[in-house]
Amino acid sequence: MSPPVNRKNSNLYILIFIILLCTACGLLLAIVAYSLKGPQEAAKTFDQSKQMLIAAKVLNHQGEFTLIQEDGSLLLAYLDKQEGILKAVQDKKVAPATKEEIQQLAAWRIRPLLTDSEGNISTLKAHNLSLADYLSSNKGGGYATLPHKLFYAILSNDATVKNLSEEEVAKEMEKVSIIVIPVSGFGLWAPIYGYLAIQRKDADSVIGTSWYEHGETPGLGANITEAWWQKQFYGKLIFQEGSDGKTDFSTGEMGIIVVKGKVKDVFGASPKSKSAVDGMSGATLTGDGVTKAYRDSLSPYRNFFIQLRKEEGNGTQATST
Amino acid sequence: MVHKQLPLKHYFIEPLWKNNQVLVAILGICSALAVTTTLITALTMGIAVSLVTGFSCLFVSLLRKWTPDSVRMITQLAIISAFVIVVDQFLRAYFYDISKTLSVFVGLIITNCIVMGRTESMAKNVPPIPAFLDGLSGGLGYGWILVLVAGIREFFGFGQLFKYQLIPASFYASAENPDGYQNLGLMVLAPAAFFIIGFFIWISNSITKDS
């Protein structure tokens, strides 16, 4: 069976052996990568819409639907497929949402839209763009720096809105309850990608945040994906108040600050504390990266937020809140 | 060859305890420290390493008569890395959440000393079936230690097993009850695994010495 020893040790034999081996391995990997590409992309896209719903507090980290109340508390909910809305459950238990339910809800409630630096809203279709292409070709540089910046409109939990097209939503922003801004930046080890969900009404206070791609250290920086850390974001303000307690919407600093340590130790009760969250011990550099990611990703949307505030009749001059 | 007289069972049983790669050969410690914070990741890692080692051994053994001695290590590595990438791609497609937490460590299976240890010391000398069994159980021997360590760490570090809360929330210290129970923070950090594995090695050594 086996080749004679002297032939096995000749250079030509070794060369041919290695070439054949590498070709076989390469072929195997190419086939595997090709045949698994579909499910991989699907898993990734699904995870992104899941994270977006988590940021918007429509889904919790246990995979159960939730309804957010005025005071920020969460009620467990189930999806009524007939009406197409979420309904709170009376008892404290609810089955985790299935994949189909999550996809269905995402299709009913999420609309990707674009805004320019003036704050005008348009649809992807109006610019002959497809969402998948837009997402993949601009991911590296972030969406905030583009002339047409991406945001997601999360429609209200209302049976009448689920059939609205993107064009209709772009014209009637009052049907939208939450704005989700894609956030990107650099963590300690690798780029980080996530979402920040903001109330449409005041275009200032945060609903929640989540991250769908990162390379942070498990147990330290990777805590940015944990529920207990993300919980602190509710009600924080993306327009930071000045030291006099007034918000300067047109020039003031934007973003959420991840402090080193606890907010109350760093900012006390000063106005800045309304835009700051506690850091994670052992992950100061991740926190810095996250702070920078929020600032850089939110600032280009400034006029969009100001526009939203004007539509609601909220002041955009430096006001005391 | 001596190996050929041994029953197939022997190849499967030996690496589970008597020749356990973690406890006896002290291999694969680095990943054992990293992925044992929770049971789910430890279990996935154990299965992944078992499959990679098993199939790598199978193919190394199939090619053993044609592999030139001077490039045998490279051959083994090429086979191992191919299988690691297959496992990684598979996890990414069907177990996305787990692959997100394991991502780095799955790639590092390539450098896990157990895989190369088994291919180099066993698979290249024996026929394919014993080689496969030996590789598979080499991985399983590593896996069960991992699961045990992770069980201890998850229970004391988070009060949970398989993400299921075991220690009731009412036991925990709160504003009203400051003297309540607290999770052992050390268990979440890598050094805890170091101590636990050291403890296991000590136990296994004293048992084997007695017999």
Coordinates of C-alpha atoms in Angstrom, one line a residue:
Chain A
M1 CA 0.0 0.0 0.0
S2 CA 2.4 2.7 1.2
P3 CA 5.0 4.0 -1.1
P4 CA 8.6 2.8 -0.5
V5 CA 10.6 4.8 2.0
N6 CA 13.1 6.3 -0.3
R7 CA 10.5 7.6 -2.7
K8 CA 8.4 9.0 0.2
N9 CA 11.3 11.2 1.3
S10 CA 12.1 12.7 -2.1
N11 CA 11.5 16.4 -2.5
L12 CA 9.1 15.9 -5.4
Y13 CA 6.9 13.5 -3.5
I14 CA 6.7 15.9 -0.5
L15 CA 5.9 18.8 -2.7
I16 CA 3.1 16.9 -4.5
F17 CA 1.7 15.6 -1.2
I18 CA 1.5 19.0 0.3
I19 CA -0.1 20.6 -2.8
L20 CA -2.7 17.8 -2.9
L21 CA -3.4 18.1 0.8
C22 CA -3.8 21.9 0.7
T23 CA -6.0 21.7 -2.4
A24 CA -8.2 19.1 -0.6
C25 CA -8.5 21.3 2.5
G26 CA -9.1 24.4 0.5
L27 CA -11.8 22.7 -1.5
L28 CA -13.5 21.4 1.7
L29 CA -13.5 24.9 3.2
A30 CA -14.8 26.5 0.1
I31 CA -17.7 24.1 -0.1
V32 CA -18.5 24.5 3.6
A33 CA -18.3 28.3 3.4
Y34 CA -20.4 28.5 0.3
S35 CA -23.1 26.2 1.5
L36 CA -23.4 27.8 4.9
K37 CA -23.4 31.4 3.6
G38 CA -27.2 31.6 3.4
P39 CA -27.9 30.5 7.0
Q40 CA -25.0 32.6 8.3
E41 CA -26.3 35.8 6.7
A42 CA -29.8 35.0 7.9
A43 CA -28.6 34.4 11.5
K44 CA -26.7 37.7 11.4
T45 CA -29.6 39.7 10.1
F46 CA -32.0 38.1 12.6
D47 CA -29.7 38.9 15.4
Q48 CA -29.5 42.5 14.3
S49 CA -33.2 43.0 14.3
K50 CA -33.4 41.2 17.6
Q51 CA -30.8 43.6 19.1
M52 CA -32.7 46.6 17.6
L53 CA -35.9 45.4 19.4
I54 CA -33.9 45.0 22.6
A55 CA -32.7 48.6 22.3
A56 CA -36.3 49.7 21.8
K57 CA -37.4 47.7 24.8
V58 CA -39.8 45.7 22.7
L59 CA -38.0 42.5 23.5
N60 CA -36.0 41.7 26.6
H61 CA -32.8 39.7 27.0
Q62 CA -34.7 36.6 27.8
G63 CA -36.4 36.8 24.5
E64 CA -39.8 37.8 25.8
F65 CA -41.9 40.6 24.3
T66 CA -42.3 43.7 26.6
L67 CA -44.4 46.8 26.6
I68 CA -42.7 49.9 28.0
Q69 CA -44.8 52.1 30.3
E70 CA -44.7 55.8 30.8
D71 CA -42.6 55.5 33.9
G72 CA -40.1 53.2 32.2
S73 CA -41.2 50.0 33.8
L74 CA -41.7 47.0 31.5
L75 CA -44.8 44.7 31.2
L76 CA -44.4 41.3 29.7
A77 CA -46.4 40.9 26.5
Y78 CA -47.4 38.5 23.8
L79 CA -48.0 39.1 20.1
D80 CA -51.6 39.0 19.0
K81 CA -51.3 37.8 15.5
Q82 CA -54.8 38.8 14.4
E83 CA -54.5 42.4 15.4
G84 CA -50.8 42.6 14.9
I85 CA -50.1 44.3 18.2
L86 CA -48.4 43.4 21.5
K87 CA -50.7 42.9 24.5
A88 CA -49.7 42.9 28.1
V89 CA -50.2 39.7 30.0
Q90 CA -52.0 39.7 33.3
D91 CA -50.0 37.0 35.1
K92 CA -46.3 37.4 35.4
K93 CA -45.4 34.6 32.9
V94 CA -45.1 34.7 29.1
A95 CA -43.5 32.2 26.7
P96 CA -40.4 33.5 25.0
A97 CA -41.1 34.9 21.5
T98 CA -40.5 32.5 18.7
K99 CA -38.2 33.4 15.7
E100 CA -41.3 33.8 13.5
E101 CA -43.0 36.1 15.9
I102 CA -39.9 38.3 16.2
Q103 CA -39.5 38.5 12.4
Q104 CA -43.2 39.2 12.0
L105 CA -43.1 42.0 14.5
A106 CA -40.0 43.5 13.0
A107 CA -41.7 43.6 9.6
W108 CA -44.7 45.3 11.1
R109 CA -43.0 47.8 13.3
I110 CA -39.5 48.6 11.9
R111 CA -39.0 51.0 8.9
P112 CA -35.5 51.9 7.7
L113 CA -35.4 55.6 6.6
L114 CA -32.7 58.1 5.7
T115 CA -32.1 61.7 6.8
D116 CA -29.7 64.3 5.4
S117 CA -27.6 66.8 7.4
E118 CA -30.6 69.3 7.3
G119 CA -32.9 66.8 8.9
N120 CA -35.1 66.0 5.9
I121 CA -36.4 62.5 5.9
S122 CA -36.4 60.3 2.8
T123 CA -36.8 56.7 1.9
L124 CA -34.1 54.4 0.6
K125 CA -36.2 53.8 -2.5
A126 CA -36.1 57.5 -3.3
H127 CA -32.3 57.2 -3.7
N128 CA -32.5 53.9 -5.5
L129 CA -30.8 52.1 -2.6
S130 CA -31.5 48.7 -1.3
L131 CA -31.1 48.3 2.5
A132 CA -28.8 45.2 2.3
D133 CA -26.4 46.9 -0.1
Y134 CA -26.5 50.2 1.9
L135 CA -25.7 48.3 5.1
S136 CA -22.9 46.2 3.8
S137 CA -21.1 48.8 1.7
N138 CA -21.1 51.5 4.4
K139 CA -20.7 49.4 7.5
G140 CA -16.9 50.1 7.9
G141 CA -17.2 53.9 7.8
G142 CA -20.4 54.2 9.8
Y143 CA -23.7 55.5 8.5
A144 CA -23.5 58.8 10.4
T145 CA -20.9 60.4 8.1
L146 CA -22.8 59.7 4.9
P147 CA -24.9 62.4 3.2
H148 CA -27.9 60.2 3.6
K149 CA -27.8 58.8 7.1
L150 CA -29.7 55.7 8.2
F151 CA -32.1 55.5 11.0
Y152 CA -34.8 53.1 11.9
A153 CA -38.3 54.2 12.8
I154 CA -40.1 52.0 15.2
L155 CA -43.9 52.4 14.8
S156 CA -46.2 52.7 17.7
N157 CA -47.9 49.5 19.1
D158 CA -51.0 50.2 17.1
A159 CA -53.0 47.9 14.8
T160 CA -53.5 50.6 12.1
V161 CA -49.8 51.3 11.4
K162 CA -48.5 47.9 10.5
N163 CA -49.3 48.3 6.7
L164 CA -47.8 51.8 6.4
S165 CA -45.2 52.0 3.7
E166 CA -41.8 53.6 4.2
E167 CA -43.0 56.6 2.1
E168 CA -46.0 57.1 4.3
V169 CA -44.0 56.8 7.5
A170 CA -41.5 59.4 6.2
K171 CA -44.3 61.9 5.8
E172 CA -46.1 61.0 9.0
M173 CA -43.5 60.8 11.7
E174 CA -46.1 61.1 14.4
K175 CA -46.9 57.4 13.8
V176 CA -43.4 56.6 15.0
S177 CA -42.8 56.1 18.7
I178 CA -39.1 55.4 18.8
I179 CA -36.1 56.4 16.6
V180 CA -33.2 53.9 16.5
I181 CA -29.8 55.3 15.5
P182 CA -27.1 52.8 14.4
V183 CA -24.0 53.4 16.5
S184 CA -20.5 52.4 15.6
G185 CA -17.0 53.0 16.9
F186 CA -14.0 51.3 18.3
G187 CA -13.9 49.3 21.4
L188 CA -10.7 48.1 23.0
W189 CA -9.9 45.3 20.5
A190 CA -12.2 45.7 17.5
P191 CA -14.9 47.8 15.9
I192 CA -18.2 47.8 17.8
Y193 CA -21.7 48.1 16.3
G194 CA -24.9 48.7 18.0
Y195 CA -28.1 50.7 18.3
L196 CA -29.4 53.6 20.5
A197 CA -33.2 53.9 20.8
I198 CA -34.5 57.4 21.4
Q199 CA -38.1 58.7 22.1
R200 CA -39.4 60.3 18.9
K201 CA -41.5 62.8 20.9
D202 CA -38.8 64.7 22.6
A203 CA -36.0 63.4 20.4
D204 CA -33.8 63.6 23.5
S205 CA -34.4 60.9 26.0
V206 CA -33.0 57.4 25.5
I207 CA -35.1 54.2 25.6
G208 CA -32.3 51.7 25.5
T209 CA -29.2 50.6 23.8
S210 CA -27.7 47.3 22.5
W211 CA -24.7 46.0 20.6
Y212 CA -24.7 43.4 17.9
E213 CA -21.1 43.1 17.0
H214 CA -18.0 43.6 19.2
G215 CA -14.7 42.0 20.1
E216 CA -14.5 43.0 23.8
T217 CA -13.1 40.8 26.5
P218 CA -15.8 38.4 27.8
G219 CA -16.6 39.2 31.4
L220 CA -15.1 42.8 31.2
G221 CA -15.8 44.9 28.2
A222 CA -18.3 42.5 26.8
N223 CA -20.5 43.5 29.6
I224 CA -21.8 46.2 27.2
T225 CA -24.1 43.5 25.8
E226 CA -25.5 42.6 29.3
A227 CA -28.9 43.5 30.4
W228 CA -27.8 44.9 33.8
W229 CA -25.5 47.4 32.1
Q230 CA -27.9 48.4 29.4
K231 CA -30.7 48.9 31.9
Q232 CA -29.2 52.3 33.1
F233 CA -29.8 54.0 29.7
Y234 CA -33.5 54.6 30.1
G235 CA -34.3 58.3 30.4
K236 CA -30.8 59.5 29.8
L237 CA -30.5 62.6 27.6
I238 CA -28.5 62.6 24.3
F239 CA -28.4 66.4 24.3
Q240 CA -26.1 67.1 27.3
E241 CA -27.1 70.0 29.5
G242 CA -24.6 72.7 30.1
S243 CA -23.3 73.4 33.6
D244 CA -26.1 76.0 34.0
G245 CA -28.8 73.3 33.6
K246 CA -29.7 74.6 30.1
T247 CA -29.6 72.5 26.9
D248 CA -28.1 74.2 23.9
F249 CA -29.6 72.1 21.1
S250 CA -27.8 73.7 18.2
T251 CA -24.2 73.6 19.6
G252 CA -24.1 71.7 22.8
E253 CA -22.3 68.4 23.2
M254 CA -24.2 65.2 22.2
G255 CA -23.9 61.6 23.3
I256 CA -24.0 59.4 26.4
I257 CA -20.9 59.4 28.6
V258 CA -19.7 56.1 30.1
V259 CA -17.9 57.3 33.2
K260 CA -15.0 55.6 35.0
G261 CA -16.7 54.3 38.1
K262 CA -20.1 55.5 39.2
V263 CA -22.0 58.5 37.8
K264 CA -22.8 59.8 41.2
D265 CA -19.1 59.8 42.2
V266 CA -18.0 61.5 39.0
F267 CA -20.7 64.0 38.3
G268 CA -22.7 64.0 41.5
A269 CA -26.1 65.7 40.8
S270 CA -24.7 68.0 38.2
P271 CA -26.6 68.4 34.8
K272 CA -24.0 66.1 33.1
S273 CA -25.1 63.2 35.2
K274 CA -28.4 63.1 33.2
S275 CA -26.3 62.0 30.2
A276 CA -24.0 59.6 31.9
V277 CA -24.0 55.9 32.8
D278 CA -21.8 53.9 35.2
G279 CA -18.7 52.3 33.7
M280 CA -17.7 48.7 34.0
S281 CA -14.9 47.9 36.3
G282 CA -11.9 46.5 34.4
A283 CA -13.2 47.9 31.1
T284 CA -12.4 51.6 31.2
L285 CA -11.0 51.6 27.6
T286 CA -14.2 49.9 26.3
G287 CA -16.2 52.6 28.1
D288 CA -14.2 55.4 26.5
G289 CA -14.7 53.7 23.0
V290 CA -18.4 53.5 23.7
T291 CA -18.6 57.1 24.8
K292 CA -16.8 58.2 21.6
A293 CA -19.1 55.9 19.5
Y294 CA -22.2 57.6 20.9
R295 CA -20.8 61.1 20.4
D296 CA -19.6 60.5 16.8
S297 CA -22.6 58.6 15.7
L298 CA -25.2 61.0 17.2
S299 CA -23.7 64.4 16.4
P300 CA -24.3 64.2 12.6
Y301 CA -28.0 63.6 13.3
R302 CA -28.3 66.8 15.3
N303 CA -30.5 68.7 12.8
F304 CA -32.7 65.6 12.4
F305 CA -33.4 65.6 16.1
I306 CA -34.0 69.4 16.1
Q307 CA -36.4 69.0 13.3
L308 CA -38.3 66.3 15.2
R309 CA -38.5 68.5 18.2
K310 CA -39.8 71.4 16.1
E311 CA -42.6 69.2 14.7
E312 CA -43.7 68.3 18.2
G313 CA -43.6 72.0 19.3
N314 CA -40.6 71.5 21.6
G315 CA -38.2 74.3 21.9
T316 CA -34.8 74.0 20.4
Q317 CA -33.3 77.2 21.9
A318 CA -31.2 76.9 25.0
T319 CA -33.9 76.1 27.5
S320 CA -34.0 75.0 31.0
T321 CA -35.7 71.6 31.5
Chain B
M1 CA 2.9 -2.9 16.7
V2 CA 1.8 -3.0 20.3
H3 CA -1.2 -0.8 19.7
K4 CA -2.9 -3.3 17.4
Q5 CA -3.4 -5.9 20.1
L6 CA -5.5 -3.6 22.3
P7 CA -9.3 -3.8 22.1
L8 CA -11.1 -0.8 20.6
K9 CA -12.7 0.0 23.9
H10 CA -9.3 0.7 25.4
Y11 CA -8.8 3.6 23.0
F12 CA -12.0 5.2 24.1
I13 CA -11.8 4.6 27.9
E14 CA -8.2 5.5 28.5
P15 CA -8.2 9.3 27.7
L16 CA -11.4 9.8 29.8
W17 CA -9.7 9.2 33.1
K18 CA -6.4 7.4 33.2
N19 CA -4.8 9.4 30.5
N20 CA -7.0 12.5 30.8
Q21 CA -5.5 15.3 28.8
V22 CA -6.3 18.0 31.3
L23 CA -5.6 16.1 34.6
V24 CA -2.7 13.9 33.6
A25 CA -1.1 15.5 30.6
I26 CA -1.9 19.1 31.7
L27 CA -2.9 20.1 28.1
G28 CA -5.5 22.5 27.0
I29 CA -5.3 24.5 30.2
C30 CA -5.4 27.9 28.5
S31 CA -8.8 27.5 26.9
A32 CA -10.1 25.7 30.0
L33 CA -9.5 28.9 31.9
A34 CA -11.2 31.1 29.3
V35 CA -14.4 29.3 28.4
T36 CA -15.5 28.0 31.8
T37 CA -17.4 30.9 33.2
T38 CA -20.8 29.4 32.1
L39 CA -21.9 25.9 31.4
I40 CA -23.3 26.5 27.9
T41 CA -20.0 27.8 26.6
A42 CA -18.0 25.0 28.3
L43 CA -20.3 22.3 26.9
T44 CA -20.1 23.8 23.4
M45 CA -16.4 24.0 23.6
G46 CA -16.1 20.4 24.9
I47 CA -18.2 19.1 22.0
A48 CA -16.4 21.2 19.4
V49 CA -12.9 20.1 20.6
S50 CA -14.1 16.4 20.7
L51 CA -15.3 16.6 17.1
V52 CA -12.3 18.4 15.9
T53 CA -9.9 16.0 17.6
G54 CA -11.8 13.0 16.5
F55 CA -12.0 13.9 12.9
S56 CA -8.5 15.3 12.7
C57 CA -7.2 12.0 14.2
L58 CA -9.2 10.0 11.7
F59 CA -7.8 11.9 8.7
V60 CA -4.2 12.0 10.1
S61 CA -4.5 8.2 10.6
L62 CA -5.9 7.6 7.1
L63 CA -3.0 9.6 5.6
R64 CA -0.3 8.1 7.9
K65 CA 1.2 5.8 5.4
W66 CA 1.5 8.5 2.7
T67 CA 2.7 11.3 5.0
P68 CA 6.4 12.1 4.6
D69 CA 8.0 12.3 8.0
S70 CA 9.6 15.7 7.4
V71 CA 6.2 17.4 6.9
R72 CA 4.0 15.4 9.2
M73 CA 3.4 18.3 11.7
I74 CA 2.4 20.6 8.9
T75 CA 0.0 18.0 7.5
Q76 CA -1.6 17.6 11.0
L77 CA -2.0 21.3 11.4
A78 CA -3.5 21.7 7.9
I79 CA -6.1 19.0 8.7
I80 CA -6.8 20.4 12.2
S81 CA -7.3 23.9 11.0
A82 CA -9.6 22.8 8.3
F83 CA -11.9 21.1 10.8
V84 CA -11.7 24.0 13.2
I85 CA -12.9 26.4 10.5
V86 CA -15.7 23.9 9.6
V87 CA -16.9 23.9 13.2
D88 CA -16.6 27.7 13.4
Q89 CA -18.6 28.2 10.2
F90 CA -21.2 25.7 11.4
L91 CA -21.7 27.4 14.8
R92 CA -22.0 30.8 13.0
A93 CA -24.8 29.5 10.8
Y94 CA -26.9 27.6 13.3
F95 CA -25.8 28.6 16.9
Y96 CA -25.2 32.3 16.3
D97 CA -25.6 33.4 20.0
I98 CA -23.1 30.8 21.2
S99 CA -20.7 31.5 18.4
K100 CA -20.8 35.2 19.5
T101 CA -19.5 34.3 22.9
L102 CA -17.1 31.6 21.8
S103 CA -15.9 33.3 18.6
V104 CA -12.2 33.8 19.6
F105 CA -11.9 30.5 21.4
V106 CA -13.2 28.4 18.6
G107 CA -10.5 29.7 16.4
L108 CA -8.0 28.9 19.1
I109 CA -8.9 25.2 19.1
I110 CA -6.2 25.1 16.4
T111 CA -3.6 25.8 19.0
N112 CA -5.2 23.6 21.6
C113 CA -2.4 21.2 22.6
I114 CA -4.8 18.3 23.0
V115 CA -5.6 18.1 19.3
M116 CA -2.0 18.1 18.2
G117 CA -1.0 15.9 21.1
R118 CA -3.4 13.2 20.1
T119 CA -2.6 13.3 16.4
E120 CA 1.1 13.3 17.0
S121 CA 1.3 10.7 19.8
M122 CA -1.5 8.3 18.7
A123 CA -3.2 8.9 15.4
K124 CA -0.1 8.7 13.3
N125 CA 0.7 5.3 14.6
V126 CA -2.6 3.5 14.7
P127 CA -5.4 2.6 12.2
P128 CA -8.2 5.0 11.5
I129 CA -10.9 3.6 13.8
P130 CA -8.9 3.5 17.0
A131 CA -7.4 6.9 16.1
F132 CA -10.9 8.4 15.8
L133 CA -12.0 6.9 19.1
D134 CA -8.9 8.0 20.9
G135 CA -9.3 11.6 19.5
L136 CA -13.0 11.8 20.3
S137 CA -12.5 10.6 23.9
G138 CA -9.4 12.8 24.3
G139 CA -11.8 15.7 23.6
L140 CA -14.5 14.3 25.8
G141 CA -12.1 13.9 28.6
Y142 CA -11.3 17.6 28.3
G143 CA -15.0 18.4 27.9
W144 CA -16.2 16.8 31.1
I145 CA -13.5 18.5 33.2
L146 CA -14.6 21.8 31.5
V147 CA -18.2 21.2 32.3
L148 CA -17.4 20.4 36.0
V149 CA -15.3 23.5 36.3
A150 CA -17.9 25.6 34.6
G151 CA -20.6 24.2 36.8
I152 CA -18.7 25.3 40.0
R153 CA -17.9 28.7 38.5
E154 CA -21.4 29.4 37.2
F155 CA -23.0 28.3 40.5
F156 CA -20.8 30.3 42.8
G157 CA -20.2 33.2 40.4
F158 CA -23.7 33.8 39.2
G159 CA -25.9 31.6 41.4
Q160 CA -27.1 29.9 38.2
L161 CA -26.7 26.6 36.3
F162 CA -27.3 26.7 32.5
K163 CA -28.5 30.3 33.0
Y164 CA -31.3 29.0 35.3
Q165 CA -31.3 31.0 38.6
L166 CA -30.8 28.5 41.4
I167 CA -30.1 30.8 44.3
P168 CA -33.4 32.6 44.9
A169 CA -33.3 36.4 44.5
S170 CA -34.6 36.8 48.1
F171 CA -31.3 35.4 49.5
Y172 CA -29.3 38.2 47.9
A173 CA -28.1 41.3 49.7
S174 CA -30.2 44.3 49.0
A175 CA -30.8 47.8 50.5
E176 CA -33.1 46.3 53.1
N177 CA -31.0 43.2 53.8
P178 CA -27.3 44.3 53.6
D179 CA -26.0 41.1 55.2
G180 CA -27.5 38.8 52.5
Y181 CA -25.8 36.5 50.1
Q182 CA -23.4 37.8 47.4
N183 CA -22.0 36.0 44.4
L184 CA -18.4 35.2 44.6
G185 CA -16.8 37.6 42.2
L186 CA -13.6 35.7 42.0
M187 CA -15.3 32.8 40.3
V188 CA -16.1 34.9 37.3
L189 CA -12.4 35.7 36.7
A190 CA -9.9 33.4 35.1
P191 CA -7.8 32.7 38.3
A192 CA -10.7 30.8 39.8
A193 CA -10.5 28.2 37.0
F194 CA -6.8 28.0 37.7
F195 CA -7.4 27.1 41.3
I196 CA -10.3 24.7 40.6
I197 CA -8.3 22.8 37.9
G198 CA -5.3 22.6 40.2
F199 CA -7.6 21.2 42.9
F200 CA -8.9 18.6 40.4
I201 CA -5.4 17.6 39.4
W202 CA -4.5 17.1 43.0
I203 CA -7.6 14.9 43.6
S204 CA -6.9 12.8 40.5
N205 CA -3.3 12.4 41.4
S206 CA -4.0 11.2 44.9
I207 CA -6.6 8.7 43.5
T208 CA -4.3 7.3 40.9
K209 CA -1.5 7.0 43.4
D210 CA -3.6 4.9 45.7
S211 CA -4.7 2.4 43.1

